[in-house]
Short mmCIF file of C-alpha atoms in Angstrom, two decimals:
data_model
loop_
_atom_site.label_atom_id
_atom_site.label_comp_id
_atom_site.label_asym_id
_atom_site.label_seq_id
_atom_site.Cartn_x
_atom_site.Cartn_y
_atom_site.Cartn_z
CA MET A 1 124.85 115.17 141.01
CA THR A 2 123.44 113.21 138.14
CA THR A 3 119.86 113.98 138.94
CA SER A 4 119.82 117.63 137.99
CA SER A 5 119.01 116.86 134.38
CA THR A 6 116.23 114.52 135.41
CA GLN A 7 114.02 117.18 136.90
CA THR A 8 113.81 119.17 133.71
CA ARG A 9 113.53 116.15 131.50
CA LYS A 10 110.43 115.64 129.41
CA ALA A 11 108.18 112.67 129.85
CA LEU A 12 108.55 109.78 127.45
CA SER A 13 106.66 110.00 124.20
CA LYS A 14 104.07 107.36 123.41
CA ILE A 15 106.46 105.65 121.05
CA ALA A 16 109.26 105.64 123.60
CA GLN A 17 106.92 104.11 126.17
CA LEU A 18 105.84 101.32 123.85
CA ARG A 19 109.39 100.55 122.93
CA LEU A 20 110.61 100.55 126.54
CA GLN A 21 107.81 98.29 127.67
CA LYS A 22 108.86 95.88 124.98
CA GLU A 23 112.50 96.07 126.08
CA LEU A 24 111.55 95.61 129.70
CA GLU A 25 109.64 92.46 128.77
CA GLU A 26 112.76 91.07 127.20
CA TRP A 27 114.75 91.86 130.34
CA HIS A 28 112.90 89.09 132.15
CA ASP A 29 115.62 87.06 130.50
CA PRO A 30 118.55 89.50 130.78
CA PRO A 31 121.91 89.19 129.00
CA VAL A 32 124.53 87.25 130.96
CA GLY A 33 126.19 89.38 133.66
CA PHE A 34 123.33 91.86 134.05
CA LYS A 35 120.39 92.32 136.36
CA HIS A 36 117.69 94.91 136.09
CA LYS A 37 116.78 96.44 139.42
CA VAL A 38 113.02 96.48 139.51
CA SER A 39 111.44 99.90 139.86
CA ASP A 40 108.28 101.53 138.68
CA ASN A 41 110.20 104.20 136.84
CA LEU A 42 110.19 103.34 133.15
CA GLN A 43 112.32 106.36 132.34
CA ARG A 44 115.25 105.52 134.59
CA TRP A 45 116.64 102.02 134.80
CA THR A 46 119.29 100.83 137.17
CA ILE A 47 121.22 97.80 136.00
CA GLU A 48 123.71 95.77 137.94
CA VAL A 49 126.80 94.69 135.98
CA SER A 50 129.02 91.85 137.07
CA GLY A 51 132.57 91.81 135.72
CA ALA A 52 133.11 88.84 133.46
CA PRO A 53 135.08 85.93 134.95
CA GLY A 54 138.72 85.88 133.92
CA THR A 55 138.89 89.67 133.38
CA LEU A 56 140.25 92.49 135.57
CA TYR A 57 136.74 93.14 136.84
CA ALA A 58 135.83 89.58 137.82
CA ASN A 59 133.84 89.37 141.05
CA GLU A 60 133.16 93.11 141.01
CA THR A 61 129.72 94.59 140.55
CA TYR A 62 128.82 98.07 139.37
CA GLN A 63 125.63 99.97 138.84
CA LEU A 64 124.66 101.41 135.49
CA GLN A 65 122.09 104.17 135.41
CA VAL A 66 120.15 104.51 132.16
CA ASP A 67 117.99 107.58 131.58
CA PHE A 68 115.73 107.69 128.59
CA PRO A 69 114.97 110.89 126.71
CA GLU A 70 111.55 111.85 125.44
CA HIS A 71 112.29 110.59 121.93
CA TYR A 72 114.04 107.37 122.71
CA PRO A 73 115.08 105.43 120.60
CA MET A 74 115.68 108.24 118.13
CA GLU A 75 117.85 109.84 120.78
CA ALA A 76 120.39 107.81 122.69
CA PRO A 77 119.75 107.17 126.36
CA GLN A 78 122.12 108.65 128.90
CA VAL A 79 124.19 105.83 130.36
CA ILE A 80 126.57 106.34 133.28
CA PHE A 81 128.07 104.28 136.05
CA VAL A 82 126.78 105.22 139.45
CA PRO A 83 130.01 106.07 141.35
CA PRO A 84 132.12 104.30 142.36
CA ALA A 85 132.74 103.62 138.67
CA PRO A 86 135.10 100.89 137.53
CA ALA A 87 138.65 102.09 136.90
CA HIS A 88 139.04 101.94 133.14
CA PRO A 89 140.90 104.08 130.58
CA HIS A 90 137.54 105.14 129.06
CA ILE A 91 135.49 105.57 132.20
CA TYR A 92 135.74 108.77 134.24
CA SER A 93 135.52 108.73 138.00
CA ASN A 94 132.17 110.53 137.86
CA GLY A 95 130.76 107.56 135.97
CA HIS A 96 130.77 109.06 132.47
CA ILE A 97 131.64 106.57 129.78
CA CYS A 98 133.56 107.42 126.64
CA LEU A 99 131.85 105.05 124.23
CA ASP A 100 130.87 106.19 120.75
CA ILE A 101 127.58 104.27 120.52
CA LEU A 102 126.23 106.28 123.44
CA TYR A 103 126.73 109.51 121.54
CA ASP A 104 127.64 110.05 117.87
CA SER A 105 127.27 106.46 116.76
CA TRP A 106 123.95 105.78 118.40
CA SER A 107 121.46 103.98 116.21
CA PRO A 108 117.79 103.49 117.04
CA ALA A 109 118.21 99.81 116.32
CA MET A 110 120.33 99.51 119.47
CA THR A 111 118.75 98.51 122.74
CA VAL A 112 119.59 98.64 126.41
CA SER A 113 120.81 95.07 126.08
CA SER A 114 123.13 95.86 123.22
CA ILE A 115 124.54 98.86 125.10
CA CYS A 116 125.12 96.74 128.18
CA ILE A 117 126.91 94.11 126.16
CA SER A 118 129.13 96.78 124.58
CA ILE A 119 130.03 98.18 127.98
CA LEU A 120 130.81 94.77 129.39
CA SER A 121 132.96 94.01 126.37
CA MET A 122 134.76 97.30 126.88
CA LEU A 123 135.46 96.36 130.49
CA SER A 124 136.52 92.86 129.56
CA SER A 125 139.10 93.94 127.03
CA SER A 126 140.79 96.35 129.43
CA THR A 127 144.40 95.57 130.31
CA SER A 128 144.88 98.10 133.09
CA LYS A 129 142.66 99.60 135.75
CA GLN A 130 143.49 103.18 134.95
CA ARG A 131 141.48 106.37 134.71
CA PRO A 132 141.57 108.36 131.48
CA PRO A 133 144.54 110.76 131.40
CA ASP A 134 142.24 113.82 131.49
CA ASN A 135 140.08 112.46 134.30
CA ASP A 136 140.51 115.28 136.84
CA LEU A 137 140.08 118.04 134.30
CA TYR A 138 136.94 116.50 132.87
CA VAL A 139 135.34 115.60 136.18
CA ASN A 140 135.97 119.14 137.38
CA LYS A 141 134.19 120.53 134.32
CA CYS A 142 131.17 118.32 134.97
CA ARG A 143 130.76 119.38 138.59
CA ASN A 144 127.55 121.25 137.81
CA GLY A 145 125.91 117.93 137.00
CA ARG A 146 126.40 118.12 133.27
CA SER A 147 125.20 115.13 131.31
CA PRO A 148 127.80 113.19 129.35
CA LYS A 149 125.58 113.71 126.34
CA GLU A 150 126.56 117.37 126.37
CA THR A 151 130.21 116.47 126.19
CA ARG A 152 131.95 116.71 122.87
CA TRP A 153 133.50 113.32 122.95
CA TRP A 154 136.73 112.59 121.24
CA PHE A 155 136.92 108.87 120.74
CA HIS A 156 140.58 108.04 121.19
CA ASP A 157 140.89 104.46 120.20
CA ASP A 158 139.10 101.17 120.15
CA LYS A 159 141.85 99.17 121.81
CA VAL A 160 140.07 98.77 125.13
CA MET B 1 126.01 60.32 73.31
CA ALA B 2 122.34 61.13 73.19
CA GLU B 3 121.99 61.50 76.90
CA GLU B 4 124.80 63.99 77.16
CA ASP B 5 123.21 66.06 74.41
CA GLU B 6 119.97 66.10 76.31
CA ILE B 7 121.69 67.27 79.45
CA LEU B 8 123.54 69.97 77.55
CA MET B 9 120.23 71.11 76.17
CA GLU B 10 118.80 71.16 79.65
CA VAL B 11 121.60 73.44 80.82
CA GLU B 12 120.83 75.72 77.90
CA ALA B 13 117.21 75.74 78.96
CA VAL B 14 118.12 76.81 82.49
CA GLU B 15 120.28 79.56 81.05
CA ALA B 16 117.45 80.69 78.84
CA VAL B 17 114.99 80.82 81.72
CA TYR B 18 117.21 82.53 84.28
CA GLY B 19 119.45 84.65 82.07
CA ASP B 20 121.99 86.62 84.08
CA ASP B 21 120.84 84.97 87.29
CA CYS B 22 122.33 81.70 86.08
CA ILE B 23 126.06 81.09 86.17
CA VAL B 24 127.25 77.95 84.45
CA LEU B 25 130.42 76.68 86.08
CA ASN B 26 130.45 73.50 84.09
CA ARG B 27 128.23 72.24 81.29
CA PHE B 28 128.80 68.54 81.67
CA PRO B 29 128.24 67.26 84.19
CA PRO B 30 126.19 70.38 84.94
CA HIS B 31 127.37 72.63 87.74
CA LEU B 32 125.31 75.81 88.12
CA HIS B 33 124.84 78.74 90.45
CA LEU B 34 121.41 80.34 90.39
CA HIS B 35 120.38 83.59 91.97
CA LEU B 36 116.69 83.09 92.70
CA LYS B 37 114.06 85.55 93.84
CA PRO B 38 110.40 85.20 94.75
CA ARG B 39 107.83 85.94 92.10
CA THR B 40 106.79 89.53 92.60
CA ALA B 41 106.33 90.54 88.98
CA ASP B 42 109.91 91.89 89.11
CA VAL B 43 109.03 94.48 91.74
CA ASP B 44 112.23 94.11 93.68
CA SER B 45 111.16 96.32 96.55
CA GLN B 46 108.63 93.60 97.33
CA GLN B 47 111.25 90.87 97.47
CA PHE B 48 112.06 90.28 101.11
CA VAL B 49 114.02 87.11 100.57
CA GLU B 50 116.38 85.74 97.94
CA ALA B 51 118.77 82.86 97.66
CA THR B 52 121.67 81.68 95.57
CA ILE B 53 121.61 77.95 95.13
CA GLU B 54 124.14 75.56 93.74
CA LEU B 55 123.22 72.60 91.57
CA ARG B 56 126.07 70.18 91.01
CA ALA B 57 125.37 67.01 89.08
CA GLY B 58 127.67 64.04 88.95
CA PRO B 59 128.59 62.03 85.86
CA GLN B 60 125.69 59.67 86.62
CA TYR B 61 123.10 62.46 86.44
CA PRO B 62 120.15 62.08 86.14
CA SER B 63 120.22 58.59 87.64
CA ASP B 64 121.96 60.18 90.62
CA PRO B 65 120.21 63.37 91.67
CA PRO B 66 122.43 66.45 91.73
CA TYR B 67 123.78 67.99 94.90
CA VAL B 68 121.62 70.98 95.88
CA GLY B 69 122.99 73.57 98.29
CA ILE B 70 122.30 77.12 99.38
CA ILE B 71 125.44 79.21 98.98
CA GLY B 72 123.93 82.53 99.90
CA SER B 73 120.67 84.07 100.97
CA LYS B 74 119.14 87.29 102.15
CA GLY B 75 116.23 87.71 104.52
CA LEU B 76 116.16 84.01 105.44
CA ASP B 77 116.91 82.85 108.94
CA GLU B 78 118.43 79.45 109.55
CA GLU B 79 115.10 77.76 109.94
CA ARG B 80 113.82 78.98 106.61
CA GLN B 81 117.13 78.20 104.91
CA MET B 82 116.80 74.66 106.22
CA HIS B 83 113.26 74.44 104.93
CA LEU B 84 114.38 75.53 101.46
CA SER B 85 117.34 73.24 101.44
CA ASN B 86 115.38 70.20 102.68
CA SER B 87 112.52 70.74 100.27
CA LEU B 88 114.91 70.93 97.33
CA HIS B 89 116.74 67.87 98.46
CA ASP B 90 113.47 65.92 98.70
CA LYS B 91 112.41 67.17 95.32
CA ALA B 92 115.69 66.02 93.78
CA GLN B 93 115.22 62.54 95.24
CA GLU B 94 111.67 62.44 94.00
CA LEU B 95 112.70 63.34 90.45
CA THR B 96 115.58 60.89 90.28
CA SER B 97 116.29 59.79 86.70
CA CYS B 98 114.40 62.75 85.23
CA LEU B 99 116.12 65.84 83.88
CA MET B 100 115.29 68.02 86.83
CA LEU B 101 117.41 71.17 86.82
CA VAL B 102 114.67 73.51 85.66
CA ALA B 103 112.12 71.81 87.90
CA LEU B 104 114.38 72.26 90.94
CA CYS B 105 114.89 75.94 90.19
CA GLU B 106 111.18 76.48 89.73
CA ASP B 107 110.52 74.68 92.97
CA ALA B 108 113.02 76.91 94.77
CA VAL B 109 111.30 79.99 93.34
CA GLU B 110 107.94 78.66 94.53
CA ILE B 111 109.27 78.12 98.03
CA LEU B 112 110.86 81.57 98.11
CA THR B 113 107.57 83.06 96.96
CA SER B 114 105.71 81.24 99.72
CA MET B 115 108.02 82.70 102.37
CA ASN B 116 108.46 86.12 100.87
CA HIS B 117 108.03 88.12 104.06
CA PRO B 118 110.47 89.42 106.64
CA GLU B 119 110.98 87.51 109.86
CA GLY B 120 111.18 88.78 113.38
CA ASP B 121 110.72 92.21 114.87
CA CYS B 122 111.11 95.67 113.48
CA PRO B 123 114.51 96.79 114.82
CA LEU B 124 113.12 100.22 115.63
CA CYS B 125 109.94 99.52 117.61
CA LEU B 126 110.76 95.88 118.46
CA TYR B 127 107.26 94.72 117.56
CA PRO B 128 106.85 91.93 114.99
CA LEU B 129 106.97 92.94 111.34
CA VAL B 130 104.46 90.26 110.48
CA PRO B 131 102.15 89.55 113.43
CA GLU B 132 102.32 85.98 114.64
CA ASP B 133 98.58 85.75 115.16
CA SER B 134 96.47 86.40 112.14
CA HIS B 135 94.06 88.65 114.05
CA SER B 136 96.41 91.57 114.50
CA GLU B 137 96.51 94.22 111.87
CA VAL B 138 99.57 94.06 109.64
CA GLN B 139 101.53 97.30 109.67
CA PRO B 140 103.08 98.12 106.31
CA PHE B 141 106.74 97.20 106.24
CA MET B 142 109.58 97.80 103.83
CA LYS B 143 113.13 96.74 103.19
CA LEU B 144 116.20 98.73 102.47
CA MET B 145 117.13 97.77 98.95
CA SER B 146 120.83 97.46 99.64
CA CYS B 147 120.97 95.32 102.78
CA PHE B 148 117.51 93.70 103.01
CA HIS B 149 116.98 94.93 106.56
CA CYS B 150 113.29 95.41 107.12
CA PHE B 151 111.37 97.99 109.11
CA HIS B 152 107.85 99.18 109.58
CA CYS B 153 107.36 101.97 107.08
CA GLU B 154 106.19 104.29 109.80
CA CYS B 155 109.20 103.55 111.97
CA ILE B 156 111.79 104.20 109.28
CA VAL B 157 110.08 107.33 108.06
CA ARG B 158 109.85 108.63 111.61
CA TRP B 159 113.55 108.05 112.03
CA LEU B 160 114.39 109.82 108.76
CA THR B 161 112.32 112.75 109.92
CA TRP B 162 114.26 112.78 113.13
CA ILE B 163 117.59 112.92 111.30
CA GLN B 164 116.28 115.72 109.16
CA LYS B 165 115.32 117.71 112.24
CA GLN B 166 118.73 117.09 113.70
CA ASN B 167 120.46 118.26 110.57
CA GLU B 168 118.31 121.35 110.37
CA ALA B 169 118.97 122.14 114.00
CA SER B 170 122.69 121.75 113.67
CA SER B 171 122.82 123.86 110.52
CA GLY B 172 120.80 126.53 112.30
CA THR B 173 117.87 126.61 109.88
CA SER B 174 115.42 125.59 112.53
CA ASN B 175 115.16 126.07 116.23
CA THR B 176 112.58 123.39 116.66
CA LEU B 177 114.46 120.40 117.88
CA SER B 178 113.18 117.40 119.70
CA SER B 179 110.26 119.12 121.36
CA ASP B 180 108.41 119.78 118.16
CA VAL B 181 108.31 116.40 116.54
CA ASP B 182 104.62 116.21 115.94
CA GLU B 183 103.63 112.58 115.76
CA GLU B 184 100.83 113.41 113.37
CA ASN B 185 102.97 115.18 110.85
CA VAL B 186 105.92 112.90 111.07
CA LEU B 187 104.99 110.87 108.03
CA ALA B 188 104.16 113.78 105.81
CA SER B 189 107.33 115.67 106.60
CA GLY B 190 109.37 112.50 106.22
CA LYS B 191 108.18 112.26 102.67
CA LEU B 192 108.99 115.86 102.01
CA TYR B 193 112.43 115.20 103.35
CA LEU B 194 112.88 112.23 101.07
CA ARG B 195 111.93 114.30 98.11
CA LYS B 196 114.34 117.01 99.13
CA ILE B 197 117.33 114.76 99.40
CA MET B 198 116.42 112.53 96.48
CA GLY B 199 119.61 111.36 94.88
CA SER B 200 121.93 112.41 97.66
CA THR B 201 122.98 110.21 100.50
CA ALA B 202 120.02 109.51 102.73
CA GLY B 203 121.51 107.77 105.69
CA ASN B 204 122.85 104.59 107.14
CA CYS B 205 120.89 101.48 107.85
CA PRO B 206 120.13 101.58 111.59
CA VAL B 207 121.07 97.92 111.81
CA CYS B 208 124.19 97.48 109.68
CA ARG B 209 125.06 101.13 108.93
CA LYS B 210 125.26 100.44 105.23
CA VAL B 211 124.68 103.67 103.35
CA PHE B 212 121.42 103.85 101.47
CA LEU B 213 120.22 106.47 99.04
CA ALA B 214 116.90 108.20 99.02
CA LYS B 215 115.96 106.30 95.90
CA ASP B 216 116.49 103.05 97.80
CA ILE B 217 113.62 103.93 100.08
CA GLU B 218 111.43 105.63 97.54
CA HIS B 219 109.14 102.62 97.50
CA VAL B 220 108.12 103.40 101.07
CA LEU B 221 106.23 106.36 99.79
CA ASN B 222 103.73 104.12 98.05
CA LEU B 223 103.31 101.91 101.09
CA VAL B 224 102.85 104.46 103.82
CA GLY B 225 99.22 105.46 104.26
CA SER B 226 98.34 106.39 100.70
CA HIS B 227 95.26 108.24 101.90
CA ASN B 228 97.36 111.13 103.14
CA ALA B 229 100.15 110.64 100.67
CA ASP B 230 101.45 113.57 98.73
CA SER B 231 99.34 114.47 95.80
CA ASP B 232 101.99 113.43 93.28
CA VAL B 233 102.15 109.86 94.42
CA TYR B 234 98.45 109.64 94.89
CA GLU B 235 97.72 111.02 91.48
CA LYS B 236 100.22 108.71 89.89
CA GLU B 237 98.45 105.75 91.39
CA LEU B 238 95.07 107.07 90.41
CA VAL B 239 96.11 107.63 86.82
CA GLU B 240 97.65 104.17 86.72
CA LYS B 241 94.41 102.72 87.94
CA VAL B 242 92.30 104.60 85.47
CA LEU B 243 94.60 103.80 82.57
CA GLN B 244 94.10 100.13 83.23
CA CYS B 245 90.39 100.06 83.86
CA ASP B 246 88.00 98.35 81.47
CA LEU B 247 86.37 101.54 80.37
CA GLU B 248 89.68 102.98 79.26
CA THR B 249 90.57 99.75 77.51
CA THR B 250 87.34 99.76 75.57
CA ARG B 251 87.93 103.33 74.64
CA ARG B 252 91.37 102.61 73.38
CA GLN B 253 90.05 99.77 71.31
CA GLU B 254 87.52 102.07 69.76
CA PHE B 255 90.25 104.43 68.81
CA GLU B 256 92.30 101.64 67.40
CA ALA B 257 89.37 100.70 65.19
CA ILE B 258 89.06 104.25 63.98
CA LEU B 259 92.75 104.44 63.35
CA LYS B 260 92.67 101.29 61.29
CA LEU B 261 89.82 102.67 59.30
CA GLN B 262 91.70 105.84 58.62
CA GLN B 263 94.72 103.95 57.48
CA GLN B 264 92.71 101.76 55.18
CA CYS B 265 91.03 104.72 53.62
CA GLY B 266 94.43 106.19 52.96
CA GLY B 267 94.39 109.09 55.32
CA LEU B 268 92.48 111.14 57.80
CA ILE B 269 88.75 111.14 57.80
CA GLU B 270 87.73 114.61 58.75
CA PRO B 271 85.10 114.82 61.41
CA PRO B 272 82.13 117.09 60.77
CA LYS B 273 82.93 120.77 60.91
CA ASN B 274 80.19 121.51 63.40
CA ASN B 275 81.72 119.25 65.99
CA VAL B 276 81.59 121.24 69.19
CA LEU B 277 82.91 118.70 71.63
CA TYR B 278 86.54 119.66 71.22
CA SER B 279 86.70 122.64 73.41
CA ARG B 280 90.46 122.89 73.71
CA ILE B 281 91.84 121.40 70.53
CA SER B 282 89.91 122.35 67.45
CA VAL B 283 89.62 120.14 64.44
CA GLN B 284 91.73 122.60 62.50
CA ASP B 285 94.45 122.31 65.07
CA LEU B 286 94.48 118.60 64.70
CA VAL B 287 94.71 118.78 60.95
CA ARG B 288 97.43 121.40 61.15
CA GLU B 289 99.32 119.29 63.58
CA ALA B 290 98.97 116.35 61.27
CA ASN B 291 100.37 118.37 58.40
CA GLU B 292 103.26 119.51 60.45
CA MET B 293 104.00 115.96 61.32
CA MET B 294 104.15 115.03 57.68
CA ASN B 295 106.69 117.74 57.05
CA VAL B 296 108.83 117.31 60.06
CA GLU B 297 109.03 113.67 60.80
CA ALA B 298 112.15 114.20 62.82
CA SER B 299 110.24 116.14 65.39
CA GLU B 300 108.69 112.85 66.29
CA GLN B 301 111.61 112.33 68.61
CA GLN B 302 110.79 115.34 70.64
CA HIS B 303 107.25 114.36 71.33
CA THR B 304 107.11 112.57 74.56
CA ASN B 305 103.86 110.90 73.89
CA GLN B 306 104.60 107.26 74.19
CA ILE B 307 101.43 106.10 72.61
CA VAL B 308 102.93 106.90 69.27
CA ARG B 309 106.21 105.23 69.98
CA GLU B 310 104.70 102.08 71.30
CA GLU B 311 103.37 101.20 67.90
CA PRO B 312 106.23 100.67 65.57
CA GLU B 313 104.14 98.82 63.01
CA SER B 314 104.22 101.48 60.33
CA SER B 315 106.58 104.23 59.39
CA SER B 316 104.70 105.98 56.65
CA SER B 317 104.45 109.62 57.44
CA SER B 318 100.77 109.91 56.73
CA ASN B 319 100.05 107.11 59.12
CA GLN B 320 102.01 108.75 61.81
CA ALA B 321 100.27 111.95 61.16
CA SER B 322 96.88 110.42 61.50
CA ARG B 323 97.97 108.62 64.57
CA ARG B 324 99.18 111.80 66.11
CA ALA B 325 95.94 113.45 65.41
CA CYS B 326 94.17 110.53 66.96
CA ASP B 327 96.42 110.73 69.93
CA ALA B 328 95.62 114.29 70.53
CA ARG B 329 92.02 113.31 70.73
CA THR B 330 92.73 110.46 73.07
CA ARG B 331 94.37 112.81 75.45
CA HIS B 332 91.64 115.25 75.06
CA ARG B 333 88.99 112.73 75.72
CA ARG B 334 90.62 111.67 78.85
CA GLY B 335 90.26 115.20 79.97
CA HIS B 336 86.54 114.91 79.65
CA THR B 337 86.28 112.19 82.21
CA GLY B 338 87.99 114.37 84.72
CA ILE B 339 91.03 112.25 85.43
CA ALA B 340 93.59 114.26 87.25
CA GLU B 341 96.77 114.20 85.26
CA PRO B 342 99.94 115.30 86.99
CA ALA B 343 101.65 118.23 85.41
CA SER B 344 104.30 116.08 83.83
CA GLY B 345 101.73 113.75 82.33
CA VAL B 346 101.96 110.09 83.03
CA PRO B 347 102.62 108.07 79.94
CA PRO B 348 100.83 104.77 79.69
CA THR B 349 102.98 102.06 81.12
CA GLY B 350 104.17 98.98 79.35
CA SER B 351 101.34 96.95 80.67
CA THR B 352 98.76 99.19 79.10
CA SER B 353 100.36 99.08 75.71
CA GLY B 354 99.02 95.59 75.36
CA HIS B 355 95.51 96.92 75.39
CA ARG B 356 96.32 99.31 72.67
CA ARG B 357 97.27 96.67 70.22
CA HIS B 358 94.31 96.30 68.03
CA SER B 359 92.54 93.06 68.65
CA GLY B 360 89.83 92.53 66.12
CA THR B 361 86.96 94.90 65.57
CA ARG B 362 87.21 95.77 61.94
CA LYS B 363 83.60 96.50 61.18
CA HIS B 364 84.41 99.57 59.23
CA GLY B 365 80.93 100.72 58.54
CA LYS B 366 79.93 100.52 62.14
CA ASN B 367 82.98 102.26 63.34
CA GLN B 368 82.66 104.97 60.80
CA SER B 369 79.12 105.71 61.82
CA ARG B 370 80.12 105.70 65.40
CA TRP B 371 82.93 108.07 64.62
CA GLN B 372 80.55 110.41 62.90
CA ALA B 373 77.87 110.17 65.49
CA LYS B 374 79.78 110.41 68.71
CA PRO B 375 83.40 111.25 68.32
CA CYS B 376 83.76 111.95 71.97
CA PRO B 377 81.39 109.94 74.12
CA LYS B 378 80.85 111.24 77.55
CA GLU B 379 80.75 108.59 80.18
#
């Protein structure tokens, strides 16, 4: 489902490789609540997220899948939850995340760590375990394995 | 009270030294805010740190040293702020019972100068801006003028190029998106891009998103690999270099001597008619130009040649005329040495004007003979 874009994806540029190696080094000491699942694939990372204590997602773990484009960090990585995705007003059941920094507001100064922290903060501030109102419609549209990066996101609010 | 007068004078001295960077909150006992920068000959693109310090003296000053605090800083992490603050505190103790305000400020400037480099990693490639070990090669780095965030020049230029490609792709002027970012050409095209958008909004700082203008990053152009820099920049640097070299200085002095001679003789000394060295500007042209200058002094304003303007010592029209004629030759001579001058012409900078001020040689006879013999020496 989410792998269709991977096959056609271009290999990492030299600069992207250097940068990712550096980031991976720093993940030996990962941000609190995260664990990088070791693999030999530099271009696709799988990261385990633990819901922060005292929030709706406490004691729950989810998998984030991070795919890096050829020109990372100029281009944002593709970040999705591997289903089952946490129920959240900005997270679709197919794992796509409506978070501006992953799309329009991406900056090359951001890192996998900073993305992870943003996602965890988004989870932590949620007050209800609900899917977005347009969940079914959107998930239906993405059935062909479309990447969330091709979605024209409409960032509703920053409440949760 | 004599002591109070002295302290008031000291505050005046601080004001005189730091000008607008000094805010006097109270004259007695002195309470000052000082905006201090490292010594970089006023090249602010090379200032990677700065600090605003507070000096607050009590009524017992100078027997009691003043309170010294940092109320703001840019580019300094906590550790370096501490270092600055502690050093100033120690200095104040050391100078107890002396009038120390100026000394403290100077000390702060020294410390800032000694740590005038960015700390940490480039936010784009995550490698250190200044290598920790002295063996590694230092990559050129720059700061955004508005927010003091620092990057490797290459990294920021690569990013700007990327944005440009994105914009072009979205506006449909180019079909070459991500796949065609040629690593080799990234720098060159980044510079072209900068030139294109000069003056308009360039982008947001990748770290703090503060908007910066193209002119805020213009200084990168001089830092990024000057060997393949655009001809304009390269030529500018070259001309600068040549204008300040010893040979050029000597030459200017020679001309100054000749000029003086001409003035003392009450006008232009005409060079021999059979002078063949002026291939472009003939002697007649020079004389005609001189005459025109006498008639239309107002046209002086329109001439962009700064050499004339930099010497306000005399306003007599004949002097100006002779100077203009001399100028024309100076320019012409420069041509002989094959210095590439950009189309716009680069006027001598302030620093070169110092060389032009005549500094001694008034051996008229010698100069005159030299003038006659070799009006345009070829080096």
